[in-house]
XYZ file of C-alpha atoms in Angstrom:
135
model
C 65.588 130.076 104.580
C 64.566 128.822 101.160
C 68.164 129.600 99.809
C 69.875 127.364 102.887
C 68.032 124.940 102.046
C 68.483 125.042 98.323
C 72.658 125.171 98.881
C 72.325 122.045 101.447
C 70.318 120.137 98.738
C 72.685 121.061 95.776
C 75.576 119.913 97.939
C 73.979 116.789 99.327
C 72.636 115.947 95.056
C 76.414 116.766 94.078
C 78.209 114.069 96.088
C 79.847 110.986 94.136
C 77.125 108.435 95.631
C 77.379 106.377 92.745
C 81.042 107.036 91.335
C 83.405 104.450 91.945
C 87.009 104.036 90.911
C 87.854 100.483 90.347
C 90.252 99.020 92.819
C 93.428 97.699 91.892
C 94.934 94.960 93.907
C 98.133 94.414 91.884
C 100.924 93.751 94.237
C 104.078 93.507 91.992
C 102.462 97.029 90.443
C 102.121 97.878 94.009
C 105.702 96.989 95.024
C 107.074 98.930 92.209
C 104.906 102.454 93.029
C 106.010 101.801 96.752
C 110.307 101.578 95.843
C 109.795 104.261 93.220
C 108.749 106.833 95.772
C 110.460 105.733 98.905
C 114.110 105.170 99.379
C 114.172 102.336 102.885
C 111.273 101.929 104.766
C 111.248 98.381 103.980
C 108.950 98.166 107.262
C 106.511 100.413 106.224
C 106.060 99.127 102.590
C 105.746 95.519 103.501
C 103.136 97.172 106.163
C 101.129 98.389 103.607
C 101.921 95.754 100.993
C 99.940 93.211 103.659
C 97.160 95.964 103.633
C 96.699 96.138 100.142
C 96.800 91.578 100.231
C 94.124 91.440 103.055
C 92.526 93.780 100.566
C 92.981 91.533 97.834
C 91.637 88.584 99.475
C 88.525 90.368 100.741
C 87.974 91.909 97.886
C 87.391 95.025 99.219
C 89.077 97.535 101.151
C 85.566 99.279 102.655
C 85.876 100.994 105.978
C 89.363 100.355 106.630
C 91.986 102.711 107.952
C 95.827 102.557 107.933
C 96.788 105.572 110.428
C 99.976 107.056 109.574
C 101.820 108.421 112.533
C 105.755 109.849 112.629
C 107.310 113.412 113.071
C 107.278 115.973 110.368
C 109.451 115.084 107.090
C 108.964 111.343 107.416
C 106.912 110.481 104.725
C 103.265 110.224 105.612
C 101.435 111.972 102.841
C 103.757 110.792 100.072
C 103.199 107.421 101.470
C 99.746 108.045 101.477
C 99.678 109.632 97.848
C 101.253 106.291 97.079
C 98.797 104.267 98.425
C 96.571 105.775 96.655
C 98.369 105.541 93.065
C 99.250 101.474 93.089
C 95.528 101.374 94.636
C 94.174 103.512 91.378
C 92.064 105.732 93.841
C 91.786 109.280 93.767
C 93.414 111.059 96.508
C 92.411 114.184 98.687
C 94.801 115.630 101.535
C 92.383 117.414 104.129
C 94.652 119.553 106.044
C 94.027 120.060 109.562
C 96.787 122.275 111.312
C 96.090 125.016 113.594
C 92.307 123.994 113.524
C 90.549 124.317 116.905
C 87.212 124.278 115.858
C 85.905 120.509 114.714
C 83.045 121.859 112.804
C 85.829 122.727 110.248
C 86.158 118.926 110.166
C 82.311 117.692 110.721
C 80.558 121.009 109.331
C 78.748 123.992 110.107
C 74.931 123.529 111.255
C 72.951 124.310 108.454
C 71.078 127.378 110.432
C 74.329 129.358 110.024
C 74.356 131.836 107.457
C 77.198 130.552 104.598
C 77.352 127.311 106.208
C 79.628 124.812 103.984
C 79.526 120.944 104.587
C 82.794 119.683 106.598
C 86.145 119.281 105.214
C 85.585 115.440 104.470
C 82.027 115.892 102.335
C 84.206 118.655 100.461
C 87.007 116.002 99.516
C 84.545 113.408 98.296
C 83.293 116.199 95.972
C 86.186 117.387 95.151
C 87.538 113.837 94.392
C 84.712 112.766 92.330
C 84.397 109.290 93.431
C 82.880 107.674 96.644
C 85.902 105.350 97.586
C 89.032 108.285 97.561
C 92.122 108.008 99.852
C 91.484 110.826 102.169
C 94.825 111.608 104.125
C-alpha cells in the first residue's frame, strides 16, 4: 500500500500548479495564425476571434470552453491547435475514440493495482503549464 500511495503523491507533487504560460490577447497576431491555417471559415474565425476579445477585455480566459462540433475532416483540432498558437498556450489533444470506460477520462481509483490519474491530469503534466488548451 505504501508504494500506491507513494505513485499518487509523486503524481499529485508533479502537476504544473504554479506554471503558467502568459496569455496573449493579440488579435491582428491572432487574425493572421487563424488565415494562415484555414482556407474559408470566415464564420468560425470571427467566432473565435470574439472569444479571444471577450478574453481580452476580461483579462482572462479561466474556465471557459469553446466546444468544437462538425463531422470528421472539418477542422476541429487544427482549429483548436490554432487557438492555442495565437493564444501562446501549450496544447494537449486527449483522444477519446472507442473509449467506453470514463475512468480512462476521470481515472482509476487509487486501490487498483497500476492505477494512473485520468487522461486530463496526464495532459496538464504532460503540458507543463496549468492553463493548456486541452482539445
Amino acid at each position: 500500500e505504501s508504494n500506491m500511495i507513494r505513485t499518487y503523491l509523486e503524481w499529485i507533487g508533479s502537476l504544473p500548479y504554479d506554471n503558467k504560460t502568459a496569455e496573449d490577447f493579440d488579435m491582428e497576431k491572432a487574425k493572421k495564425i487563424l488565415d494562415e491555417d484555414h482556407y474559408g471559415l470566415e464564420d468560425v474565425k470571427d467566432r473565435i476571434l470574439e472569444f479571444i476579445a471577450v478574453g481580452k477585455m476580461k483579462g482572462t480566459l479561466k474556465g471557459k470552453i469553446l466546444c468544437l462540433v462538425g463531422p470528421p475532416g472539418v477542422g476541429k483540432t487544427s482549429l483548436a491547435s490554432s487557438i492555442a498558437r495565437s493564444l501562446g498556450r501549450k496544447y494537449a489533444r486527449i483522444a477519446l475514440g472507442g473509449e467506453s470506460d470514463s475512468s480512462t477520462l476521470k481515472g482509476h481509483r487509487k486501490t487498483y493495482i497500476g492505477a494512473y490519474p485520468g487522461k486530463i491530469i496526464q495532459a496538464l503534466k504532460e503540458c507543463g503549464t496549468n492553463n493548456c488548451v486541452i482539445l
